[in-house]
Amino acid sequence: MKILTSKSIAKLKIAFKENNNLIDKSIDELTNELTLAFVERYKFDQNIQLLEPTGSSIADSKDKENCILIYQALPELNRADATDERLWVTLCLSNYKSYFLKRWPDKDKLFNHIFAANWRQRMRDNAIGRLWWTMHLSFNLDKKNPETFLKTLLSNSDYRSSLLERSSSANSTVVLKSILEITEEMKQKGLDYDRSKFRNFMKEVDFLGKKTLIHSLNSDQIKALLIPVFKNAYK
């Protein structure tokens, strides 16, 4: 597929900061108006279209289905490729623009959902990148049945953000899987998700990650280490 060049992304950022109504223009109109350029890069199945949201609930957002679809549409994409802001911006403004506008209709927040210059923006904000990364993480957690973890990751946006914005968890499959399992186990014991308490727990995980080689432990060892921390955060 053809994706925008880095220079073109820079032009778009300036233009959208000045006028977010540019979203009403097609990619061809933007190309002509801003003199944008493209390069041939990734393998992309343009026949795969994302499902458009039918409401505001988690189920109606179609995030789960679209995580699976975007992973299929970019069959050869790897983690390094998925850090390429040019890819996600191009898809937001071209092939998946209709989905993008229905999923994120607030024009005042368009900039955040189009661009993805850093890890947090790619993982949480970009309309298309967030779908691919969530599916990628779920697949790494359970290659045979990734939808098990996909459901948990999409169940609450605050939970997902707290979990994935910290390198200690997001960059280690065994740590991430252990935390997800702890969350479910504690939920069964009556400790339901609480935004501020879980954020405090994740701060401690981040601290432990920097202090010890937590990612070198196995799942049982990590859970033995973190369950007391979780319970303490929920007191």
Backbone as numpy.savetxt, mean C-alpha at the origin, in Angstrom:
# Nx Ny Nz CAx CAy CAz Cx Cy Cz
4.78 -1.66 -21.21 3.95 -0.46 -21.21 4.82 0.78 -21.21
4.24 1.89 -21.61 4.95 3.16 -21.57 4.62 3.89 -20.28
5.67 4.32 -19.59 5.46 5.07 -18.35 6.10 6.45 -18.48
5.62 7.37 -17.69 6.13 8.74 -17.69 7.60 8.77 -17.25
8.35 9.71 -17.76 9.74 9.89 -17.35 9.79 10.63 -16.02
10.92 10.59 -15.37 11.10 11.31 -14.09 10.90 12.81 -14.27
11.39 13.34 -15.38 11.23 14.76 -15.66 9.76 15.12 -15.81
9.00 14.23 -16.42 7.57 14.47 -16.60 6.83 14.43 -15.26
7.26 13.52 -14.37 6.66 13.44 -13.04 6.87 14.76 -12.29
8.08 15.31 -12.41 8.39 16.59 -11.76 7.49 17.70 -12.30
7.25 17.70 -13.60 6.36 18.70 -14.20 4.93 18.55 -13.67
4.48 17.31 -13.56 3.13 17.04 -13.08 2.94 17.48 -11.63
3.96 17.28 -10.81 3.86 17.67 -9.40 3.69 19.18 -9.28
4.43 19.93 -10.04 4.32 21.39 -10.02 2.94 21.81 -10.51
2.51 21.19 -11.61 1.22 21.55 -12.22 0.05 21.23 -11.30
0.06 20.06 -10.66 -1.05 19.67 -9.80 -1.09 20.46 -8.50
0.05 20.91 -8.02 0.07 21.76 -6.83 -0.59 23.10 -7.12
-0.46 23.54 -8.35 -1.05 24.82 -8.75 -2.51 24.69 -9.15
-2.88 23.53 -9.68 -4.25 23.37 -10.18 -4.66 21.90 -10.18
-5.42 21.49 -9.15 -5.82 20.08 -9.10 -6.95 19.74 -10.08
-7.49 20.75 -10.75 -8.51 20.49 -11.78 -7.91 19.86 -13.03
-6.59 19.76 -13.05 -5.93 19.09 -14.17 -6.33 17.63 -14.25
-6.85 17.10 -13.15 -7.27 15.70 -13.14 -8.41 15.46 -14.13
-9.10 16.53 -14.52 -10.20 16.39 -15.47 -9.70 16.20 -16.91
-8.43 16.42 -17.11 -7.85 16.27 -18.45 -7.37 14.83 -18.66
-7.44 14.36 -19.89 -6.96 13.02 -20.22 -5.43 13.02 -20.22
-4.85 11.82 -20.22 -3.39 11.72 -20.25 -2.83 12.32 -21.54
-3.57 12.21 -22.64 -3.12 12.81 -23.90 -3.13 14.33 -23.82
-4.16 14.88 -23.19 -4.24 16.34 -23.03 -3.12 16.84 -22.14
-2.85 16.11 -21.06 -1.77 16.50 -20.15 -0.42 16.41 -20.87
-0.27 15.40 -21.69 0.97 15.21 -22.43 1.24 16.39 -23.36
0.21 16.80 -24.07 0.35 17.92 -25.00 0.56 19.25 -24.28
-0.20 19.44 -23.20 -0.15 20.72 -22.49 1.15 20.90 -21.72
1.67 19.83 -21.14 2.87 19.93 -20.30 4.13 19.38 -20.98
3.99 18.94 -22.20 5.10 18.34 -22.96 5.71 17.18 -22.18
4.89 16.22 -21.88 5.34 15.05 -21.13 5.98 14.02 -22.06
6.84 13.20 -21.50 7.52 12.17 -22.27 7.37 10.81 -21.58
7.54 9.75 -22.37 7.36 8.40 -21.85 8.54 7.50 -22.24
8.72 6.44 -21.46 9.71 5.42 -21.79 9.04 4.05 -21.67
9.51 3.11 -22.48 8.96 1.75 -22.43 9.61 1.02 -21.27
8.79 0.39 -20.41 9.40 -0.27 -19.26 8.76 -1.62 -18.90
7.67 -1.63 -18.17 7.19 -2.86 -17.54 6.17 -3.64 -18.38
6.12 -4.93 -18.11 5.11 -5.77 -18.73 3.79 -5.55 -18.01
2.76 -5.19 -18.76 1.48 -4.84 -18.16 0.34 -5.37 -19.02
-0.60 -6.05 -18.39 -1.76 -6.58 -19.10 -2.89 -5.55 -19.03
-3.02 -4.76 -20.07 -4.00 -3.68 -20.07 -5.44 -4.18 -20.17
-5.61 -5.47 -20.42 -6.96 -6.03 -20.48 -7.55 -6.24 -19.09
-6.69 -6.22 -18.08 -7.16 -6.39 -16.71 -7.55 -5.03 -16.14
-8.83 -4.86 -15.89 -9.35 -3.61 -15.34 -9.69 -3.77 -13.87
-9.48 -2.72 -13.09 -9.82 -2.76 -11.68 -11.32 -2.55 -11.51
-11.86 -3.13 -10.45 -13.28 -2.98 -10.15 -13.52 -1.62 -9.50
-14.55 -0.94 -9.89 -14.84 0.37 -9.33 -15.66 0.24 -8.05
-15.38 1.06 -7.05 -16.10 1.00 -5.78 -17.61 1.21 -5.96
-18.37 0.54 -5.11 -19.83 0.70 -5.15 -20.36 1.37 -3.89
-19.47 1.69 -2.96 -19.88 2.33 -1.72 -18.67 2.64 -0.86
-18.90 3.03 0.37 -17.81 3.46 1.25 -17.34 2.39 2.24
-18.04 1.26 2.31 -17.62 0.22 3.24 -16.38 -0.50 2.73
-15.76 -1.30 3.60 -14.57 -2.05 3.21 -14.87 -2.98 2.04
-16.00 -3.67 2.11 -16.37 -4.59 1.03 -16.68 -3.84 -0.25
-17.38 -2.71 -0.13 -17.78 -1.94 -1.31 -16.61 -1.24 -1.99
-15.51 -1.06 -1.26 -14.34 -0.39 -1.83 -13.68 -1.24 -2.92
-13.91 -2.56 -2.85 -13.33 -3.53 -3.80 -11.81 -3.62 -3.68
-11.26 -3.19 -2.56 -9.80 -3.22 -2.39 -9.25 -4.64 -2.47
-9.92 -5.58 -1.83 -9.42 -6.95 -1.82 -9.34 -7.51 -3.23
-10.42 -7.35 -3.99 -10.44 -7.84 -5.37 -9.39 -7.13 -6.22
-9.23 -5.84 -6.01 -8.29 -5.06 -6.83 -6.83 -5.34 -6.48
-6.57 -5.73 -5.24 -5.21 -6.13 -4.88 -4.80 -7.35 -5.72
-5.71 -8.27 -5.87 -5.45 -9.48 -6.64 -5.30 -9.13 -8.13
-6.17 -8.26 -8.62 -6.16 -7.91 -10.04 -4.89 -7.16 -10.45
-4.44 -6.21 -9.63 -3.25 -5.43 -10.00 -2.01 -6.32 -9.98
-2.00 -7.31 -9.12 -0.88 -8.25 -9.06 -0.84 -9.10 -10.34
-2.02 -9.41 -10.86 -2.11 -10.17 -12.11 -1.76 -9.30 -13.31
-2.09 -8.03 -13.24 -1.84 -7.12 -14.36 -0.36 -6.80 -14.53
0.42 -6.95 -13.45 1.86 -6.68 -13.48 2.60 -7.94 -13.04
2.54 -8.99 -13.87 3.03 -10.32 -13.48 4.53 -10.43 -13.21
5.33 -9.55 -13.76 6.78 -9.66 -13.60 7.37 -8.59 -12.70
6.52 -7.80 -12.09 7.00 -6.72 -11.24 7.61 -7.27 -9.96
8.77 -6.73 -9.56 9.39 -7.13 -8.30 9.42 -5.95 -7.33
9.94 -6.19 -6.13 9.95 -5.15 -5.10 10.70 -3.89 -5.55
11.81 -4.09 -6.21 12.60 -2.94 -6.67 11.82 -2.14 -7.70
11.20 -2.84 -8.65 10.39 -2.16 -9.67 9.24 -1.40 -9.03
8.66 -1.97 -7.98 7.48 -1.39 -7.35 7.78 -0.13 -6.55
9.06 0.26 -6.47 9.41 1.53 -5.84 9.44 2.66 -6.87
9.15 2.32 -8.12 9.21 3.28 -9.22 7.95 4.16 -9.24
8.08 5.37 -8.76 6.95 6.30 -8.71 6.34 6.52 -10.09
7.15 6.47 -11.12 6.67 6.73 -12.48 5.58 5.75 -12.89
5.72 4.51 -12.48 4.74 3.48 -12.82 3.38 3.79 -12.21
3.36 4.08 -10.92 2.09 4.28 -10.22 1.40 5.57 -10.67
2.17 6.61 -10.91 1.57 7.87 -11.39 0.95 7.65 -12.77
1.66 6.95 -13.63 1.15 6.68 -14.98 -0.17 5.93 -14.93
-0.25 4.90 -14.10 -1.47 4.11 -14.01 -2.63 4.91 -13.43
-2.33 5.79 -12.48 -3.38 6.65 -11.90 -3.99 7.59 -12.93
-3.15 8.07 -13.83 -3.59 9.08 -14.78 -4.01 8.52 -16.13
-3.84 7.21 -16.32 -4.18 6.64 -17.63 -5.10 5.42 -17.50
-4.55 4.24 -17.46 -5.34 3.00 -17.49 -6.36 2.88 -16.37
-5.99 3.35 -15.17 -6.87 3.17 -14.02 -7.43 4.49 -13.48
-7.53 5.45 -14.34 -8.00 6.77 -13.91 -9.46 6.73 -13.45
-10.30 5.99 -14.15 -11.71 5.90 -13.78 -11.86 5.31 -12.38
-11.11 4.23 -12.10 -11.12 3.64 -10.77 -10.62 4.64 -9.74
-9.50 5.27 -10.07 -8.87 6.23 -9.17 -9.84 7.33 -8.72
-10.56 7.90 -9.67 -11.46 9.01 -9.37 -12.65 8.58 -8.51
-13.10 7.34 -8.68 -14.21 6.87 -7.86 -13.76 6.41 -6.48
-12.54 5.91 -6.40 -12.03 5.46 -5.09 -11.58 6.63 -4.24
-11.04 7.68 -4.88 -10.54 8.84 -4.15 -11.09 10.12 -4.79
-12.36 10.42 -4.58 -13.02 11.53 -5.26 -12.70 12.94 -4.75
-12.10 13.05 -3.56 -11.83 14.37 -2.97 -10.66 15.04 -3.70
-10.96 16.10 -4.44 -9.92 16.78 -5.23 -8.84 17.40 -4.36
-9.18 17.76 -3.14 -8.19 18.38 -2.25 -7.10 17.39 -1.82
-7.37 16.10 -2.00 -6.40 15.08 -1.59 -5.83 14.31 -2.78
-6.10 14.78 -3.98 -5.64 14.09 -5.18 -4.13 13.91 -5.22
-3.42 14.95 -4.86 -1.95 14.92 -4.94 -1.38 13.74 -4.17
-1.91 13.53 -2.95 -1.40 12.44 -2.11 -1.64 11.07 -2.72
-2.75 10.93 -3.44 -3.10 9.62 -3.99 -2.56 9.37 -5.39
-2.00 10.40 -6.01 -1.38 10.23 -7.34 0.11 9.95 -7.23
0.81 10.72 -6.42 2.26 10.62 -6.36 2.73 9.68 -5.25
3.94 9.16 -5.41 4.45 8.16 -4.47 5.97 8.19 -4.40
6.49 9.28 -3.87 7.94 9.49 -3.86 8.67 8.67 -2.80
7.97 8.28 -1.74 8.65 7.54 -0.68 7.86 6.29 -0.28
8.46 5.52 0.63 7.87 4.25 1.06 6.46 4.43 1.60
6.27 5.40 2.46 4.96 5.61 3.09 3.90 5.94 2.05
4.25 6.78 1.08 3.29 7.16 0.04 2.94 5.97 -0.86
3.93 5.16 -1.19 3.67 3.99 -2.03 2.81 2.98 -1.30
3.11 2.78 -0.01 2.44 1.75 0.77 1.04 2.15 1.22
0.85 3.44 1.52 -0.41 3.87 2.10 -1.26 4.75 1.21
-0.65 5.66 0.46 -1.41 6.72 -0.19 -1.70 6.52 -1.67
-0.68 6.13 -2.44 -0.91 6.04 -3.89 -2.03 5.06 -4.20
-2.97 5.48 -5.03 -4.18 4.71 -5.28 -3.92 3.31 -5.82
-2.89 3.15 -6.64 -2.61 1.86 -7.26 -1.47 1.13 -6.56
-0.43 1.86 -6.20 0.70 1.25 -5.53 0.32 0.53 -4.24
-0.57 1.14 -3.47 -0.98 0.54 -2.19 -1.63 -0.83 -2.39
-2.33 -0.99 -3.50 -2.97 -2.27 -3.79 -1.93 -3.35 -4.08
-0.94 -2.99 -4.93 0.09 -3.96 -5.29 0.91 -4.36 -4.07
1.31 -3.39 -3.27 2.16 -3.68 -2.12 1.42 -4.52 -1.07
0.14 -4.27 -0.88 -0.63 -5.06 0.08 -0.72 -6.51 -0.38
-0.94 -6.71 -1.67 -1.00 -8.06 -2.21 0.36 -8.74 -2.14
1.40 -7.99 -2.43 2.75 -8.54 -2.40 3.11 -9.02 -0.99
2.80 -8.22 0.00 3.09 -8.60 1.38 2.28 -9.83 1.78
1.01 -9.85 1.39 0.14 -10.99 1.72 0.66 -12.27 1.07
1.12 -12.15 -0.17 1.65 -13.31 -0.90 2.91 -13.84 -0.22
3.76 -12.96 0.24 4.98 -13.38 0.92 4.68 -14.06 2.25
3.60 -13.64 2.89 3.22 -14.21 4.18 2.66 -15.62 4.03
1.93 -15.85 2.94 1.33 -17.17 2.70 1.12 -17.34 1.20
2.10 -17.95 0.55 2.04 -18.08 -0.91 0.89 -18.96 -1.38
0.46 -19.91 -0.56 -0.63 -20.80 -0.94 -2.01 -20.16 -0.73
-2.10 -19.32 0.28 -3.39 -18.71 0.58 -3.20 -17.27 1.06
-2.73 -16.39 0.17 -2.46 -14.99 0.56 -3.68 -14.21 1.01
-4.86 -14.65 0.60 -6.08 -13.91 0.94 -6.36 -13.93 2.44
-5.79 -14.90 3.15 -5.96 -14.96 4.61 -5.43 -13.69 5.26
-4.22 -13.29 4.89 -3.61 -12.09 5.46 -4.08 -10.83 4.75
-4.46 -10.96 3.49 -4.98 -9.82 2.74 -6.20 -9.25 3.44
-7.06 -10.11 3.90 -8.28 -9.69 4.60 -7.95 -8.91 5.87
-6.96 -9.39 6.61 -6.57 -8.72 7.85 -5.94 -7.36 7.57
-5.07 -7.29 6.57 -4.39 -6.04 6.24 -5.35 -4.96 5.75
-6.45 -5.38 5.15 -7.40 -4.42 4.60 -8.56 -4.12 5.55
-8.58 -4.78 6.70 -9.71 -4.64 7.62 -9.81 -3.27 8.26
-8.66 -2.60 8.42 -8.65 -1.30 9.09 -7.46 -0.49 8.58
-7.72 0.68 8.01 -6.65 1.48 7.41 -5.63 1.96 8.44
-6.09 2.31 9.65 -5.17 2.77 10.69 -4.26 1.63 11.15
-4.85 0.45 11.28 -4.07 -0.73 11.68 -3.00 -1.01 10.63
-3.41 -1.00 9.39 -2.48 -1.27 8.29 -1.35 -0.26 8.25
-1.69 1.02 8.44 -0.67 2.07 8.41 0.33 1.90 9.55
-0.18 1.65 10.75 0.70 1.47 11.91 1.63 0.30 11.72
1.12 -0.73 11.07 1.88 -1.96 10.87 2.95 -1.83 9.79
2.59 -1.17 8.69 3.47 -1.17 7.53 4.39 0.03 7.39
4.14 1.08 8.16 4.97 2.27 8.03 6.30 2.13 8.77
6.42 1.09 9.58 7.64 0.91 10.36 8.50 -0.19 9.74
9.76 0.12 9.51 10.66 -0.81 8.82 10.84 -2.12 9.56
10.74 -2.09 10.90 10.96 -3.30 11.68 9.95 -4.39 11.34
8.75 -4.00 10.95 7.74 -4.99 10.60 7.58 -5.15 9.11
7.50 -4.06 8.39 7.23 -4.12 6.95 8.35 -4.79 6.16
9.58 -4.69 6.64 10.72 -5.24 5.88 11.09 -6.66 6.30
10.35 -7.23 7.24 10.64 -8.59 7.69 9.36 -9.42 7.66
9.35 -10.42 6.80 8.15 -11.26 6.66 7.82 -11.97 7.96
8.83 -12.51 8.64 8.57 -13.27 9.86 8.05 -12.36 10.98
8.55 -11.13 11.06 8.07 -10.19 12.08 6.64 -9.77 11.76
6.39 -9.44 10.52 5.05 -9.01 10.10 4.02 -10.11 10.35
4.36 -11.33 9.96 3.44 -12.45 10.15 3.18 -12.69 11.64
4.20 -12.58 12.44 4.06 -12.80 13.89 3.13 -11.76 14.51
3.27 -10.51 14.09 2.43 -9.43 14.64 0.97 -9.62 14.22
0.76 -10.02 12.98 -0.60 -10.29 12.50 -1.24 -11.42 13.30
-0.47 -12.45 13.56 -0.98 -13.59 14.32 -1.24 -13.21 15.78
-0.36 -12.40 16.35 -0.56 -11.92 17.72 -1.85 -11.10 17.80
-2.05 -10.23 16.83 -3.24 -9.39 16.81 -4.52 -10.24 16.82
-4.54 -11.28 15.99 -5.71 -12.16 15.92 -5.88 -12.95 17.21
-4.78 -13.43 17.78 -4.84 -14.20 19.02 -5.35 -13.33 20.17
-4.86 -12.10 20.26 -5.28 -11.20 21.32 -6.75 -10.76 21.14
-7.15 -10.66 19.88 -8.55 -10.31 19.58 -9.48 -11.39 20.12
-9.06 -12.63 19.97 -9.86 -13.75 20.48 -9.96 -13.72 22.00
-9.00 -13.06 22.63 -9.00 -12.96 24.09 -9.63 -11.66 24.59
-10.25 -10.93 23.67 -10.98 -9.72 24.06 -10.22 -8.42 23.90
-9.00 -8.49 23.40 -8.21 -7.26 23.19 -8.37 -6.80 21.74
-9.49 -6.14 21.48 -9.77 -5.65 20.13 -8.84 -4.50 19.76
-8.71 -4.28 18.46 -7.82 -3.22 17.97 -8.18 -1.87 18.56
-7.18 -1.18 19.09 -7.31 0.17 19.60 -6.18 0.99 18.98
-6.53 2.05 18.27 -5.56 2.79 17.49 -4.36 3.26 18.29
-4.59 3.97 19.39 -3.48 4.54 20.16 -2.67 3.45 20.86
-3.34 2.42 21.37 -2.64 1.34 22.06 -1.79 0.53 21.09
-2.33 0.26 19.91 -1.57 -0.51 18.93 -0.37 0.29 18.42
-0.54 1.61 18.27 0.58 2.44 17.85 1.69 2.42 18.90
1.30 2.42 20.17 2.30 2.34 21.24 3.04 1.00 21.19
2.28 -0.06 20.91 2.88 -1.38 20.76 3.89 -1.40 19.62
3.51 -0.81 18.48 4.40 -0.79 17.33 5.64 0.05 17.56
5.53 1.09 18.38 6.71 1.88 18.73 7.71 1.02 19.50
7.16 0.17 20.39 8.03 -0.72 21.16 8.67 -1.78 20.25
7.89 -2.25 19.27 8.43 -3.22 18.32 9.57 -2.58 17.53
9.36 -1.34 17.13 10.38 -0.62 16.38 11.64 -0.44 17.23
11.44 -0.13 18.49 12.57 0.03 19.42 13.34 -1.29 19.57
12.59 -2.39 19.74 13.21 -3.69 19.89 13.94 -4.11 18.61
13.34 -3.71 17.48 13.95 -4.04 16.20 15.31 -3.38 16.02
15.45 -2.19 16.58 16.72 -1.47 16.48 17.72 -1.94 17.54
17.18 -2.42 18.64 18.03 -2.84 19.75 18.51 -4.28 19.59
17.67 -5.14 19.01 18.01 -6.55 18.83 17.79 -6.96 17.37
18.31 -8.10 17.00 18.11 -8.63 15.65 16.82 -9.45 15.64
15.71 -8.76 15.86 14.42 -9.44 16.00 14.06 -10.23 14.75
14.48 -9.74 13.59 14.15 -10.41 12.34 14.89 -11.74 12.18
15.91 -11.97 13.01 16.68 -13.21 12.92 16.05 -14.33 13.76
15.04 -13.99 14.55 14.37 -14.98 15.39 13.30 -15.71 14.59
12.88 -16.88 15.07 11.77 -17.57 14.40 10.45 -17.04 14.96
9.36 -17.46 14.38 8.04 -16.92 14.74 7.70 -17.14 16.21
7.98 -18.34 16.72 7.67 -18.63 18.13 8.46 -17.73 19.07
9.72 -17.50 18.74 10.56 -16.64 19.58 10.08 -15.19 19.53
9.70 -14.75 18.35 9.21 -13.37 18.21 7.91 -13.18 18.99
7.02 -14.14 18.88 5.74 -14.03 19.58 5.93 -14.08 21.10
6.86 -14.90 21.57 7.15 -14.96 23.00 7.69 -13.63 23.49
8.44 -12.95 22.63 9.02 -11.65 22.98 7.97 -10.54 22.93
7.09 -10.60 21.95 6.18 -9.49 21.70 4.81 -9.57 22.39
4.35 -10.75 22.73 3.04 -10.86 23.38 2.99 -10.08 24.70
4.02 -10.19 25.56 4.01 -9.38 26.80 4.01 -7.88 26.49
4.70 -7.49 25.45 4.75 -6.08 25.05 3.36 -5.63 24.60
2.69 -6.48 23.84 1.33 -6.18 23.37 0.39 -6.02 24.56
0.43 -6.95 25.48 -0.47 -6.92 26.65 -0.21 -5.67 27.49
1.06 -5.31 27.62 1.41 -4.12 28.40 0.88 -2.85 27.73
0.94 -2.81 26.40 0.45 -1.65 25.66 -1.06 -1.51 25.77
-1.74 -2.61 26.01 -3.21 -2.62 26.07 -3.75 -2.51 27.49
-2.88 -2.27 28.47 -3.34 -2.12 29.85 -4.12 -0.82 30.01
